[in-house]
mmCIF file with all atom_site columns, C-alpha atoms in Angstrom:
data_model
loop_
_atom_site.group_PDB
_atom_site.id
_atom_site.type_symbol
_atom_site.label_atom_id
_atom_site.label_alt_id
_atom_site.label_comp_id
_atom_site.label_asym_id
_atom_site.label_entity_id
_atom_site.label_seq_id
_atom_site.pdbx_PDB_ins_code
_atom_site.Cartn_x
_atom_site.Cartn_y
_atom_site.Cartn_z
_atom_site.occupancy
_atom_site.B_iso_or_equiv
_atom_site.pdbx_formal_charge
_atom_site.auth_seq_id
_atom_site.auth_comp_id
_atom_site.auth_asym_id
_atom_site.auth_atom_id
_atom_site.pdbx_PDB_model_num
ATOM 1   C CA . UNK R 1 1   ? 20.057 -10.936 -1.749 1.00 79.00 ? 1   UNK R CA 1
ATOM 2   C CA . UNK R 1 2   ? 16.633 -9.639  -0.674 1.00 88.00 ? 2   UNK R CA 1
ATOM 3   C CA . UNK R 1 3   ? 14.768 -8.252  2.386  1.00 92.00 ? 3   UNK R CA 1
ATOM 4   C CA . UNK R 1 4   ? 11.540 -8.206  3.729  1.00 94.00 ? 4   UNK R CA 1
ATOM 5   C CA . UNK R 1 5   ? 10.802 -5.776  6.116  1.00 96.00 ? 5   UNK R CA 1
ATOM 6   C CA . UNK R 1 6   ? 7.974  -6.197  8.963  1.00 97.00 ? 6   UNK R CA 1
ATOM 7   C CA . UNK R 1 7   ? 6.425  -3.251  10.910 1.00 97.00 ? 7   UNK R CA 1
ATOM 8   C CA . UNK R 1 8   ? 4.764  -4.196  14.251 1.00 98.00 ? 8   UNK R CA 1
ATOM 9   C CA . UNK R 1 9   ? 3.032  -1.203  15.729 1.00 97.00 ? 9   UNK R CA 1
ATOM 10  C CA . UNK R 1 10  ? 0.300  -0.658  17.485 1.00 96.00 ? 10  UNK R CA 1
ATOM 11  C CA . UNK R 1 11  ? -1.174 0.281   21.534 1.00 96.00 ? 11  UNK R CA 1
ATOM 12  C CA . UNK R 1 12  ? 1.227  0.121   24.485 1.00 95.00 ? 12  UNK R CA 1
ATOM 13  C CA . UNK R 1 13  ? 0.978  -3.084  25.824 1.00 95.00 ? 13  UNK R CA 1
ATOM 14  C CA . UNK R 1 14  ? -0.313 -4.980  22.903 1.00 95.00 ? 14  UNK R CA 1
ATOM 15  C CA . UNK R 1 15  ? 2.544  -7.868  22.748 1.00 95.00 ? 15  UNK R CA 1
ATOM 16  C CA . UNK R 1 16  ? 4.498  -6.026  19.586 1.00 96.00 ? 16  UNK R CA 1
ATOM 17  C CA . UNK R 1 17  ? 8.029  -6.784  21.377 1.00 95.00 ? 17  UNK R CA 1
ATOM 18  C CA . UNK R 1 18  ? 7.138  -10.423 22.374 1.00 95.00 ? 18  UNK R CA 1
ATOM 19  C CA . UNK R 1 19  ? 5.465  -11.458 18.976 1.00 97.00 ? 19  UNK R CA 1
ATOM 20  C CA . UNK R 1 20  ? 9.057  -9.814  17.583 1.00 97.00 ? 20  UNK R CA 1
ATOM 21  C CA . UNK R 1 21  ? 11.021 -12.384 19.716 1.00 96.00 ? 21  UNK R CA 1
ATOM 22  C CA . UNK R 1 22  ? 8.317  -14.992 18.636 1.00 96.00 ? 22  UNK R CA 1
ATOM 23  C CA . UNK R 1 23  ? 8.805  -14.610 15.398 1.00 97.00 ? 23  UNK R CA 1
ATOM 24  C CA . UNK R 1 24  ? 12.471 -13.852 15.164 1.00 95.00 ? 24  UNK R CA 1
ATOM 25  C CA . UNK R 1 25  ? 12.720 -17.478 16.384 1.00 94.00 ? 25  UNK R CA 1
ATOM 26  C CA . UNK R 1 26  ? 11.135 -19.343 13.781 1.00 94.00 ? 26  UNK R CA 1
ATOM 27  C CA . UNK R 1 27  ? 11.941 -16.627 10.572 1.00 93.00 ? 27  UNK R CA 1
ATOM 28  C CA . UNK R 1 28  ? 15.272 -17.380 9.128  1.00 87.00 ? 28  UNK R CA 1
ATOM 29  C CA . UNK R 1 29  ? 17.986 -14.622 8.844  1.00 92.00 ? 29  UNK R CA 1
ATOM 30  C CA . UNK R 1 30  ? 15.386 -12.488 10.899 1.00 94.00 ? 30  UNK R CA 1
ATOM 31  C CA . UNK R 1 31  ? 16.646 -9.284  13.526 1.00 95.00 ? 31  UNK R CA 1
ATOM 32  C CA . UNK R 1 32  ? 14.580 -7.188  15.094 1.00 96.00 ? 32  UNK R CA 1
ATOM 33  C CA . UNK R 1 33  ? 14.759 -2.951  15.295 1.00 96.00 ? 33  UNK R CA 1
ATOM 34  C CA . UNK R 1 34  ? 12.761 -1.826  18.764 1.00 96.00 ? 34  UNK R CA 1
ATOM 35  C CA . UNK R 1 35  ? 11.724 1.692   19.041 1.00 97.00 ? 35  UNK R CA 1
ATOM 36  C CA . UNK R 1 36  ? 11.870 1.827   22.123 1.00 95.00 ? 36  UNK R CA 1
ATOM 37  C CA . UNK R 1 37  ? 15.512 1.764   22.106 1.00 95.00 ? 37  UNK R CA 1
ATOM 38  C CA . UNK R 1 38  ? 15.422 5.262   20.176 1.00 97.00 ? 38  UNK R CA 1
ATOM 39  C CA . UNK R 1 39  ? 13.569 7.020   23.267 1.00 96.00 ? 39  UNK R CA 1
ATOM 40  C CA . UNK R 1 40  ? 15.090 11.045  24.311 1.00 96.00 ? 40  UNK R CA 1
ATOM 41  C CA . UNK R 1 41  ? 17.053 11.001  28.104 1.00 95.00 ? 41  UNK R CA 1
ATOM 42  C CA . UNK R 1 42  ? 13.909 12.100  30.562 1.00 93.00 ? 42  UNK R CA 1
ATOM 43  C CA . UNK R 1 43  ? 16.262 15.986  30.339 1.00 94.00 ? 43  UNK R CA 1
ATOM 44  C CA . UNK R 1 44  ? 15.453 16.080  27.189 1.00 96.00 ? 44  UNK R CA 1
ATOM 45  C CA . UNK R 1 45  ? 11.273 15.017  26.949 1.00 95.00 ? 45  UNK R CA 1
ATOM 46  C CA . UNK R 1 46  ? 8.629  18.177  27.071 1.00 95.00 ? 46  UNK R CA 1
ATOM 47  C CA . UNK R 1 47  ? 6.954  18.361  30.302 1.00 94.00 ? 47  UNK R CA 1
ATOM 48  C CA . UNK R 1 48  ? 3.070  19.713  29.341 1.00 93.00 ? 48  UNK R CA 1
ATOM 49  C CA . UNK R 1 49  ? 1.135  22.020  31.088 1.00 93.00 ? 49  UNK R CA 1
ATOM 50  C CA . UNK R 1 50  ? -0.514 19.547  33.985 1.00 91.00 ? 50  UNK R CA 1
ATOM 51  C CA . UNK R 1 51  ? 3.278  18.398  34.353 1.00 90.00 ? 51  UNK R CA 1
ATOM 52  C CA . UNK R 1 52  ? 3.254  14.966  32.170 1.00 93.00 ? 52  UNK R CA 1
ATOM 53  C CA . UNK R 1 53  ? 6.250  14.012  30.060 1.00 93.00 ? 53  UNK R CA 1
ATOM 54  C CA . UNK R 1 54  ? 5.406  13.478  26.347 1.00 95.00 ? 54  UNK R CA 1
ATOM 55  C CA . UNK R 1 55  ? 6.948  10.803  25.022 1.00 95.00 ? 55  UNK R CA 1
ATOM 56  C CA . UNK R 1 56  ? 3.729  9.450   23.416 1.00 95.00 ? 56  UNK R CA 1
ATOM 57  C CA . UNK R 1 57  ? 4.929  11.427  20.965 1.00 95.00 ? 57  UNK R CA 1
ATOM 58  C CA . UNK R 1 58  ? 7.188  11.585  18.005 1.00 95.00 ? 58  UNK R CA 1
ATOM 59  C CA . UNK R 1 59  ? 9.067  14.649  18.858 1.00 96.00 ? 59  UNK R CA 1
ATOM 60  C CA . UNK R 1 60  ? 10.149 12.264  21.987 1.00 96.00 ? 60  UNK R CA 1
ATOM 61  C CA . UNK R 1 61  ? 11.916 9.713   20.141 1.00 97.00 ? 61  UNK R CA 1
ATOM 62  C CA . UNK R 1 62  ? 15.660 10.363  18.242 1.00 97.00 ? 62  UNK R CA 1
ATOM 63  C CA . UNK R 1 63  ? 13.390 9.392   14.957 1.00 97.00 ? 63  UNK R CA 1
ATOM 64  C CA . UNK R 1 64  ? 16.459 10.291  12.623 1.00 95.00 ? 64  UNK R CA 1
ATOM 65  C CA . UNK R 1 65  ? 18.382 7.868   14.339 1.00 96.00 ? 65  UNK R CA 1
ATOM 66  C CA . UNK R 1 66  ? 15.824 5.339   14.159 1.00 96.00 ? 66  UNK R CA 1
ATOM 67  C CA . UNK R 1 67  ? 15.489 5.395   10.433 1.00 96.00 ? 67  UNK R CA 1
ATOM 68  C CA . UNK R 1 68  ? 19.615 5.650   9.905  1.00 95.00 ? 68  UNK R CA 1
ATOM 69  C CA . UNK R 1 69  ? 19.783 2.311   11.221 1.00 94.00 ? 69  UNK R CA 1
ATOM 70  C CA . UNK R 1 70  ? 16.690 0.654   9.490  1.00 96.00 ? 70  UNK R CA 1
ATOM 71  C CA . UNK R 1 71  ? 19.100 2.206   6.617  1.00 95.00 ? 71  UNK R CA 1
ATOM 72  C CA . UNK R 1 72  ? 22.030 0.522   7.437  1.00 94.00 ? 72  UNK R CA 1
ATOM 73  C CA . UNK R 1 73  ? 20.592 -2.173  8.033  1.00 94.00 ? 73  UNK R CA 1
ATOM 74  C CA . UNK R 1 74  ? 18.889 -2.971  4.855  1.00 93.00 ? 74  UNK R CA 1
ATOM 75  C CA . UNK R 1 75  ? 21.993 -2.136  2.834  1.00 92.00 ? 75  UNK R CA 1
ATOM 76  C CA . UNK R 1 76  ? 23.657 -4.889  4.033  1.00 87.00 ? 76  UNK R CA 1
ATOM 77  C CA . UNK R 1 77  ? 21.758 -7.089  6.380  1.00 87.00 ? 77  UNK R CA 1
ATOM 78  C CA . UNK R 1 78  ? 24.103 -10.223 6.353  1.00 68.00 ? 78  UNK R CA 1
ATOM 79  C CA . UNK R 1 79  ? 26.613 -7.816  8.357  1.00 68.00 ? 79  UNK R CA 1
ATOM 80  C CA . UNK R 1 80  ? 24.329 -6.864  11.138 1.00 57.00 ? 80  UNK R CA 1
ATOM 81  C CA . UNK R 1 81  ? 25.538 -9.510  12.765 1.00 53.00 ? 81  UNK R CA 1
ATOM 82  C CA . UNK R 1 82  ? 22.474 -11.311 12.153 1.00 48.00 ? 82  UNK R CA 1
ATOM 83  C CA . UNK R 1 83  ? 22.975 -15.251 13.715 1.00 46.00 ? 83  UNK R CA 1
ATOM 84  C CA . UNK R 1 84  ? 21.495 -17.444 12.077 1.00 45.00 ? 84  UNK R CA 1
ATOM 85  C CA . UNK R 1 85  ? 20.195 -19.811 14.787 1.00 46.00 ? 85  UNK R CA 1
ATOM 86  C CA . UNK R 1 86  ? 18.722 -23.645 14.350 1.00 45.00 ? 86  UNK R CA 1
ATOM 87  C CA . UNK R 1 87  ? 15.146 -22.815 13.590 1.00 47.00 ? 87  UNK R CA 1
ATOM 88  C CA . UNK R 1 88  ? 12.724 -24.291 16.240 1.00 44.00 ? 88  UNK R CA 1
ATOM 89  C CA . UNK R 1 89  ? 10.860 -25.756 12.767 1.00 46.00 ? 89  UNK R CA 1
ATOM 90  C CA . UNK R 1 90  ? 12.961 -26.005 9.899  1.00 46.00 ? 90  UNK R CA 1
ATOM 91  C CA . UNK R 1 91  ? 9.984  -26.466 7.419  1.00 49.00 ? 91  UNK R CA 1
ATOM 92  C CA . UNK R 1 92  ? 9.784  -27.264 4.185  1.00 50.00 ? 92  UNK R CA 1
ATOM 93  C CA . UNK R 1 93  ? 8.153  -22.982 4.064  1.00 50.00 ? 93  UNK R CA 1
ATOM 94  C CA . UNK R 1 94  ? 11.582 -22.425 5.055  1.00 55.00 ? 94  UNK R CA 1
ATOM 95  C CA . UNK R 1 95  ? 13.711 -24.007 2.626  1.00 55.00 ? 95  UNK R CA 1
ATOM 96  C CA . UNK R 1 96  ? 15.699 -21.804 -0.129 1.00 56.00 ? 96  UNK R CA 1
ATOM 97  C CA . UNK R 1 97  ? 14.717 -18.849 2.082  1.00 55.00 ? 97  UNK R CA 1
ATOM 98  C CA . UNK R 1 98  ? 18.886 -18.061 3.259  1.00 62.00 ? 98  UNK R CA 1
ATOM 99  C CA . UNK R 1 99  ? 19.218 -15.122 0.268  1.00 80.00 ? 99  UNK R CA 1
ATOM 100 C CA . UNK R 1 100 ? 16.089 -13.398 2.047  1.00 89.00 ? 100 UNK R CA 1
ATOM 101 C CA . UNK R 1 101 ? 16.807 -10.945 5.532  1.00 94.00 ? 101 UNK R CA 1
ATOM 102 C CA . UNK R 1 102 ? 14.424 -10.428 7.314  1.00 95.00 ? 102 UNK R CA 1
ATOM 103 C CA . UNK R 1 103 ? 14.026 -6.942  9.637  1.00 96.00 ? 103 UNK R CA 1
ATOM 104 C CA . UNK R 1 104 ? 11.041 -6.592  12.310 1.00 97.00 ? 104 UNK R CA 1
ATOM 105 C CA . UNK R 1 105 ? 10.802 -3.082  13.287 1.00 97.00 ? 105 UNK R CA 1
ATOM 106 C CA . UNK R 1 106 ? 8.628  -2.967  16.317 1.00 97.00 ? 106 UNK R CA 1
ATOM 107 C CA . UNK R 1 107 ? 6.890  0.128   17.932 1.00 97.00 ? 107 UNK R CA 1
ATOM 108 C CA . UNK R 1 108 ? 4.575  1.868   18.901 1.00 95.00 ? 108 UNK R CA 1
ATOM 109 C CA . UNK R 1 109 ? 4.417  5.005   16.817 1.00 94.00 ? 109 UNK R CA 1
ATOM 110 C CA . UNK R 1 110 ? 5.568  3.131   13.555 1.00 95.00 ? 110 UNK R CA 1
ATOM 111 C CA . UNK R 1 111 ? 3.265  4.496   10.123 1.00 93.00 ? 111 UNK R CA 1
ATOM 112 C CA . UNK R 1 112 ? 2.803  8.229   11.348 1.00 90.00 ? 112 UNK R CA 1
ATOM 113 C CA . UNK R 1 113 ? 6.818  8.648   10.482 1.00 93.00 ? 113 UNK R CA 1
ATOM 114 C CA . UNK R 1 114 ? 6.910  9.890   6.583  1.00 91.00 ? 114 UNK R CA 1
ATOM 115 C CA . UNK R 1 115 ? 10.534 8.877   6.076  1.00 94.00 ? 115 UNK R CA 1
ATOM 116 C CA . UNK R 1 116 ? 9.719  5.489   7.310  1.00 93.00 ? 116 UNK R CA 1
ATOM 117 C CA . UNK R 1 117 ? 6.770  5.178   4.713  1.00 90.00 ? 117 UNK R CA 1
ATOM 118 C CA . UNK R 1 118 ? 8.300  3.674   2.077  1.00 90.00 ? 118 UNK R CA 1
ATOM 119 C CA . UNK R 1 119 ? 10.364 0.577   3.664  1.00 94.00 ? 119 UNK R CA 1
ATOM 120 C CA . UNK R 1 120 ? 7.495  -1.383  4.316  1.00 95.00 ? 120 UNK R CA 1
ATOM 121 C CA . UNK R 1 121 ? 6.747  -5.001  2.540  1.00 93.00 ? 121 UNK R CA 1
ATOM 122 C CA . UNK R 1 122 ? 4.057  -5.507  5.551  1.00 95.00 ? 122 UNK R CA 1
ATOM 123 C CA . UNK R 1 123 ? 2.739  -3.144  8.321  1.00 96.00 ? 123 UNK R CA 1
ATOM 124 C CA . UNK R 1 124 ? 0.870  -5.111  11.317 1.00 97.00 ? 124 UNK R CA 1
ATOM 125 C CA . UNK R 1 125 ? -1.619 -3.084  13.873 1.00 97.00 ? 125 UNK R CA 1
ATOM 126 C CA . UNK R 1 126 ? -2.156 -4.060  17.419 1.00 97.00 ? 126 UNK R CA 1
ATOM 127 C CA . UNK R 1 127 ? -5.178 -3.187  19.260 1.00 97.00 ? 127 UNK R CA 1
ATOM 128 C CA . UNK R 1 128 ? -6.963 -3.378  22.647 1.00 97.00 ? 128 UNK R CA 1
ATOM 129 C CA . UNK R 1 129 ? -9.788 -2.233  24.038 1.00 97.00 ? 129 UNK R CA 1
ATOM 130 C CA . UNK R 1 130 ? -9.473 0.917   26.672 1.00 97.00 ? 130 UNK R CA 1
ATOM 131 C CA . UNK R 1 131 ? -9.912 -0.853  29.730 1.00 97.00 ? 131 UNK R CA 1
ATOM 132 C CA . UNK R 1 132 ? -7.330 -4.234  28.580 1.00 97.00 ? 132 UNK R CA 1
ATOM 133 C CA . UNK R 1 133 ? -4.833 -1.032  27.850 1.00 97.00 ? 133 UNK R CA 1
ATOM 134 C CA . UNK R 1 134 ? -5.767 0.348   31.031 1.00 96.00 ? 134 UNK R CA 1
ATOM 135 C CA . UNK R 1 135 ? -4.623 -3.067  33.233 1.00 96.00 ? 135 UNK R CA 1
ATOM 136 C CA . UNK R 1 136 ? -2.167 -4.008  31.168 1.00 95.00 ? 136 UNK R CA 1
ATOM 137 C CA . UNK R 1 137 ? 0.159  -0.899  31.886 1.00 94.00 ? 137 UNK R CA 1
ATOM 138 C CA . UNK R 1 138 ? -0.643 -0.814  35.323 1.00 91.00 ? 138 UNK R CA 1
ATOM 139 C CA . UNK R 1 139 ? 0.768  -3.869  35.516 1.00 90.00 ? 139 UNK R CA 1
ATOM 140 C CA . UNK R 1 140 ? 4.266  -2.356  34.308 1.00 87.00 ? 140 UNK R CA 1
ATOM 141 C CA . UNK R 1 141 ? 6.744  -0.812  36.414 1.00 84.00 ? 141 UNK R CA 1
ATOM 142 C CA . UNK R 1 142 ? 8.769  2.323   33.823 1.00 81.00 ? 142 UNK R CA 1
ATOM 143 C CA . UNK R 1 143 ? 11.396 4.531   34.456 1.00 80.00 ? 143 UNK R CA 1
ATOM 144 C CA . UNK R 1 144 ? 9.769  7.203   34.632 1.00 81.00 ? 144 UNK R CA 1
ATOM 145 C CA . UNK R 1 145 ? 7.242  5.847   36.216 1.00 83.00 ? 145 UNK R CA 1
ATOM 146 C CA . UNK R 1 146 ? 3.424  6.410   34.986 1.00 87.00 ? 146 UNK R CA 1
ATOM 147 C CA . UNK R 1 147 ? 2.446  9.280   36.866 1.00 88.00 ? 147 UNK R CA 1
ATOM 148 C CA . UNK R 1 148 ? -1.281 9.612   38.357 1.00 91.00 ? 148 UNK R CA 1
ATOM 149 C CA . UNK R 1 149 ? -3.704 9.844   35.843 1.00 94.00 ? 149 UNK R CA 1
ATOM 150 C CA . UNK R 1 150 ? -0.948 9.514   33.149 1.00 94.00 ? 150 UNK R CA 1
ATOM 151 C CA . UNK R 1 151 ? -2.089 7.101   30.547 1.00 95.00 ? 151 UNK R CA 1
ATOM 152 C CA . UNK R 1 152 ? -5.610 9.148   30.724 1.00 96.00 ? 152 UNK R CA 1
ATOM 153 C CA . UNK R 1 153 ? -4.477 12.610  30.598 1.00 95.00 ? 153 UNK R CA 1
ATOM 154 C CA . UNK R 1 154 ? -1.550 11.475  27.803 1.00 95.00 ? 154 UNK R CA 1
ATOM 155 C CA . UNK R 1 155 ? -1.640 7.491   27.016 1.00 96.00 ? 155 UNK R CA 1
ATOM 156 C CA . UNK R 1 156 ? -4.115 6.700   25.516 1.00 97.00 ? 156 UNK R CA 1
ATOM 157 C CA . UNK R 1 157 ? -5.053 10.336  23.750 1.00 96.00 ? 157 UNK R CA 1
ATOM 158 C CA . UNK R 1 158 ? -2.532 10.330  21.963 1.00 96.00 ? 158 UNK R CA 1
ATOM 159 C CA . UNK R 1 159 ? -2.422 6.637   21.267 1.00 96.00 ? 159 UNK R CA 1
ATOM 160 C CA . UNK R 1 160 ? -6.848 7.217   19.425 1.00 96.00 ? 160 UNK R CA 1
ATOM 161 C CA . UNK R 1 161 ? -5.296 10.354  17.624 1.00 95.00 ? 161 UNK R CA 1
ATOM 162 C CA . UNK R 1 162 ? -2.548 8.579   16.171 1.00 94.00 ? 162 UNK R CA 1
ATOM 163 C CA . UNK R 1 163 ? -4.453 5.496   15.451 1.00 94.00 ? 163 UNK R CA 1
ATOM 164 C CA . UNK R 1 164 ? -7.403 7.861   13.394 1.00 93.00 ? 164 UNK R CA 1
ATOM 165 C CA . UNK R 1 165 ? -4.301 9.456   11.450 1.00 91.00 ? 165 UNK R CA 1
ATOM 166 C CA . UNK R 1 166 ? -3.261 6.139   10.630 1.00 90.00 ? 166 UNK R CA 1
ATOM 167 C CA . UNK R 1 167 ? -7.145 5.262   9.634  1.00 89.00 ? 167 UNK R CA 1
ATOM 168 C CA . UNK R 1 168 ? -7.831 8.395   6.996  1.00 87.00 ? 168 UNK R CA 1
ATOM 169 C CA . UNK R 1 169 ? -4.174 8.181   5.435  1.00 79.00 ? 169 UNK R CA 1
ATOM 170 C CA . UNK R 1 170 ? -2.586 4.426   5.641  1.00 73.00 ? 170 UNK R CA 1
ATOM 171 C CA . UNK R 1 171 ? -3.861 1.879   3.927  1.00 78.00 ? 171 UNK R CA 1
ATOM 172 C CA . UNK R 1 172 ? -2.416 -2.374  3.654  1.00 86.00 ? 172 UNK R CA 1
ATOM 173 C CA . UNK R 1 173 ? -2.597 -2.235  7.654  1.00 93.00 ? 173 UNK R CA 1
ATOM 174 C CA . UNK R 1 174 ? -3.396 -5.406  9.557  1.00 94.00 ? 174 UNK R CA 1
ATOM 175 C CA . UNK R 1 175 ? -5.122 -4.974  12.246 1.00 95.00 ? 175 UNK R CA 1
ATOM 176 C CA . UNK R 1 176 ? -4.491 -7.751  14.852 1.00 96.00 ? 176 UNK R CA 1
ATOM 177 C CA . UNK R 1 177 ? -6.611 -7.905  18.081 1.00 97.00 ? 177 UNK R CA 1
ATOM 178 C CA . UNK R 1 178 ? -4.272 -7.895  20.853 1.00 96.00 ? 178 UNK R CA 1
ATOM 179 C CA . UNK R 1 179 ? -6.705 -9.912  23.799 1.00 96.00 ? 179 UNK R CA 1
ATOM 180 C CA . UNK R 1 180 ? -5.598 -12.976 21.177 1.00 96.00 ? 180 UNK R CA 1
ATOM 181 C CA . UNK R 1 181 ? -3.955 -15.346 22.255 1.00 95.00 ? 181 UNK R CA 1
ATOM 182 C CA . UNK R 1 182 ? 0.169  -15.289 21.941 1.00 94.00 ? 182 UNK R CA 1
ATOM 183 C CA . UNK R 1 183 ? -0.261 -18.366 19.711 1.00 95.00 ? 183 UNK R CA 1
ATOM 184 C CA . UNK R 1 184 ? -3.180 -17.275 17.752 1.00 96.00 ? 184 UNK R CA 1
ATOM 185 C CA . UNK R 1 185 ? -1.515 -13.880 17.187 1.00 96.00 ? 185 UNK R CA 1
ATOM 186 C CA . UNK R 1 186 ? 1.400  -15.817 16.257 1.00 96.00 ? 186 UNK R CA 1
ATOM 187 C CA . UNK R 1 187 ? 0.069  -18.569 13.852 1.00 96.00 ? 187 UNK R CA 1
ATOM 188 C CA . UNK R 1 188 ? -1.353 -15.640 11.717 1.00 95.00 ? 188 UNK R CA 1
ATOM 189 C CA . UNK R 1 189 ? 1.324  -13.223 11.476 1.00 97.00 ? 189 UNK R CA 1
ATOM 190 C CA . UNK R 1 190 ? 4.092  -15.958 11.010 1.00 97.00 ? 190 UNK R CA 1
ATOM 191 C CA . UNK R 1 191 ? 2.055  -17.729 7.896  1.00 95.00 ? 191 UNK R CA 1
ATOM 192 C CA . UNK R 1 192 ? 1.016  -14.288 6.642  1.00 95.00 ? 192 UNK R CA 1
ATOM 193 C CA . UNK R 1 193 ? 5.330  -13.659 6.038  1.00 95.00 ? 193 UNK R CA 1
ATOM 194 C CA . UNK R 1 194 ? 5.582  -17.064 4.821  1.00 94.00 ? 194 UNK R CA 1
ATOM 195 C CA . UNK R 1 195 ? 3.630  -15.990 1.528  1.00 93.00 ? 195 UNK R CA 1
ATOM 196 C CA . UNK R 1 196 ? 5.562  -13.000 1.830  1.00 91.00 ? 196 UNK R CA 1
ATOM 197 C CA . UNK R 1 197 ? 8.803  -14.400 1.167  1.00 91.00 ? 197 UNK R CA 1
ATOM 198 C CA . UNK R 1 198 ? 7.402  -17.195 -1.708 1.00 89.00 ? 198 UNK R CA 1
ATOM 199 C CA . UNK R 1 199 ? 6.394  -14.023 -3.308 1.00 87.00 ? 199 UNK R CA 1
ATOM 200 C CA . UNK R 1 200 ? 9.867  -12.825 -2.883 1.00 83.00 ? 200 UNK R CA 1
ATOM 201 C CA . UNK R 1 201 ? 11.513 -16.016 -4.084 1.00 79.00 ? 201 UNK R CA 1
ATOM 202 C CA . UNK R 1 202 ? 9.267  -16.261 -7.543 1.00 76.00 ? 202 UNK R CA 1
#
């Protein structure tokens, strides 16, 4: 039994969750772990001197729990409750992949956390220009809601900080343009994963 661990990281509102869910429908034995499920409760998230809740940092997340969930899945992916659904496009590419289990981990801060560095088979990072990211973010409802100035004061600066750290330290990351259509992004990542599956089975 082999496992393939795919990272879908990147900017807030870049389309990570949508892409992960579409891939799951198209790939065999595929599961998703979402970083958003590991946020600490609001009372445990630090507030800075401007009154901004510091959600866009690693300290706002139970990262050790997330790592544990990923390792548990990797140990026994077959027992993780993944239902092998009838795939939408069961094509020749996917024959004989029943022995490979795929985990997609999606989140905004995946590649800056040391204990996760060794697990990835493939890493993708969705980017958006400032204006488009701000526009998309303004259409979403968050709990707690974004306070005035929060995007410019905390969200965007943290994204730029972590992205520049990545560019300095991490290799083998595929950068994806989040302004492209969902179909285009899906097609690109899907065909890439199929190549990885073939390599695993050789």
